[in-house]
XYZ file of N, CA and C in Angstrom:
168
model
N -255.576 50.598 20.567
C -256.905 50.883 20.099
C -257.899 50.396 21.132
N -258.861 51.118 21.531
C -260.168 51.068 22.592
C -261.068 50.776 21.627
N -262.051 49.430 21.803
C -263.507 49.954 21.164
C -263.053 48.770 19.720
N -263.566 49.715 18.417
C -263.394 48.779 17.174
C -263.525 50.294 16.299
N -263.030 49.553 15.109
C -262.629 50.458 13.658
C -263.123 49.120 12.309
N -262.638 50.238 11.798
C -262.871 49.513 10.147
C -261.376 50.128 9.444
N -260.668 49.518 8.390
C -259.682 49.949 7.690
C -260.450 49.455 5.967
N -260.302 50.235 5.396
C -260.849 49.866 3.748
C -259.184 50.295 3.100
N -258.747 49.471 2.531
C -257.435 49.766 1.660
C -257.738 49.337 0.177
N -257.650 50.608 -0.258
C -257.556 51.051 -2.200
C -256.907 49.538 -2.486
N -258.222 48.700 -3.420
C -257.697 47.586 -3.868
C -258.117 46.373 -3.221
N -258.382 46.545 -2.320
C -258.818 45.306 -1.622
C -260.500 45.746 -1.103
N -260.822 44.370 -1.957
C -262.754 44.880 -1.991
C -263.134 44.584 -0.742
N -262.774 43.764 0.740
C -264.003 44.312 1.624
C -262.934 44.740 2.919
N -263.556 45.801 3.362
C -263.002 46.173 4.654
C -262.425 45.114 5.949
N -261.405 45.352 6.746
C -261.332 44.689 8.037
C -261.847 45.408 8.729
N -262.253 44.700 9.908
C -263.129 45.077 11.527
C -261.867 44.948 12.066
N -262.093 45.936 13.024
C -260.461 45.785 13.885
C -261.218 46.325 15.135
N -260.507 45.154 16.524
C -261.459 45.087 17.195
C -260.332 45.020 18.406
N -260.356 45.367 19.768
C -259.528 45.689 20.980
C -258.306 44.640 20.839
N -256.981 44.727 20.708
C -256.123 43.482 20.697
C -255.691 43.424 19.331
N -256.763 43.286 18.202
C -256.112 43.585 16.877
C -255.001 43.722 16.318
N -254.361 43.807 15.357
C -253.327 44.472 15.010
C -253.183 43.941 13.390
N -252.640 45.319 12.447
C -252.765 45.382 11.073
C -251.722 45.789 10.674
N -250.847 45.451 10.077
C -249.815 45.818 8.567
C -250.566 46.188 7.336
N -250.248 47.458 7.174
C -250.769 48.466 5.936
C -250.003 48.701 4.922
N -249.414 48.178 3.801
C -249.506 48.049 2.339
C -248.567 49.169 1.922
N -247.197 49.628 1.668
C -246.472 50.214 1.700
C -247.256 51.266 0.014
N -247.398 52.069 0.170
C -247.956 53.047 -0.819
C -250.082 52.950 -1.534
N -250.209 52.120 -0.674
C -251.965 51.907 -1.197
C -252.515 53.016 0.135
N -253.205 53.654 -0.627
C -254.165 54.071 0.069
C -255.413 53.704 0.630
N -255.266 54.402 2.312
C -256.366 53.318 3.037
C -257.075 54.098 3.755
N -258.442 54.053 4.194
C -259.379 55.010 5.174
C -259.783 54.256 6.200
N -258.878 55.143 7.458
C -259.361 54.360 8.859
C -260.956 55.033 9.285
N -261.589 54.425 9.972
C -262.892 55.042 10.470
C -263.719 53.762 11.461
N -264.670 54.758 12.243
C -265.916 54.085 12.988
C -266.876 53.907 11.978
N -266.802 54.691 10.711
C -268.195 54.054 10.770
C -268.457 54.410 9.165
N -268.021 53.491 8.109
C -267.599 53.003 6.715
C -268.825 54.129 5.749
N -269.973 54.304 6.435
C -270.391 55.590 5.452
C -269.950 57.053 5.947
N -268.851 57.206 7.242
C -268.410 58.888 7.003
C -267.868 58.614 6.013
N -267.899 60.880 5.737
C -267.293 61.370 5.156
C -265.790 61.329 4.787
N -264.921 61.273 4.250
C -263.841 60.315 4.370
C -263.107 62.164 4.435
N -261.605 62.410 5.484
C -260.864 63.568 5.683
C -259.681 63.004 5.195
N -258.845 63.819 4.727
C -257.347 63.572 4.526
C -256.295 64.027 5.919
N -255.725 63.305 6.302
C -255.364 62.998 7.430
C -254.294 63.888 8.071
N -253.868 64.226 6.771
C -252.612 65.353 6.593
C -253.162 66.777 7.482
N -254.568 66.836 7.342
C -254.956 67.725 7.601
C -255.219 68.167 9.075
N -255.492 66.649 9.854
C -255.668 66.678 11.467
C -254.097 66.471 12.044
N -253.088 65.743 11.398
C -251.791 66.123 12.429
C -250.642 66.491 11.330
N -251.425 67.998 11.523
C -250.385 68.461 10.415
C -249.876 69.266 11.152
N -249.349 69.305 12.540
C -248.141 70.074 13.361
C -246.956 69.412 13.203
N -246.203 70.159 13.914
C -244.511 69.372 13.731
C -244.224 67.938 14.671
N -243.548 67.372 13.731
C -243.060 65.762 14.086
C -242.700 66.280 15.453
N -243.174 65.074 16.660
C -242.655 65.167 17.927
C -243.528 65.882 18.567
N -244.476 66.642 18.197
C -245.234 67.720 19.280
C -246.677 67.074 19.088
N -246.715 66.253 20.265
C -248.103 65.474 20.183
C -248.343 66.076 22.083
């Protein structure tokens, strides 16, 4: 990760700052919204790498 993010995970009331070096373990079935910037629009993710496993 370059730069900084925010992670908000369903259930847990305040967001982490995640910041160059960072690093996070994410909650095996809670749903969570990565982002720059905590008032976007929130996308379902499925939707940006939804090509086939391996073809990046």
């Amino acid at each position: 990760m370059k730069r900084e993010c925010f992670v908000a995970i369903d259930g847990v009331k305040k967001p982490a700052h995640l910041r160059t070096g960072d690093c996070l373990m994410l909650p095996h079935g809670r749903p969570f919204r990565l982002c720059s910037d905590l008032g976007a629009r929130p996308r379902d993710a499925r939707t940006l790498f939804s090509g086939p496993i391996g073809r990046y």
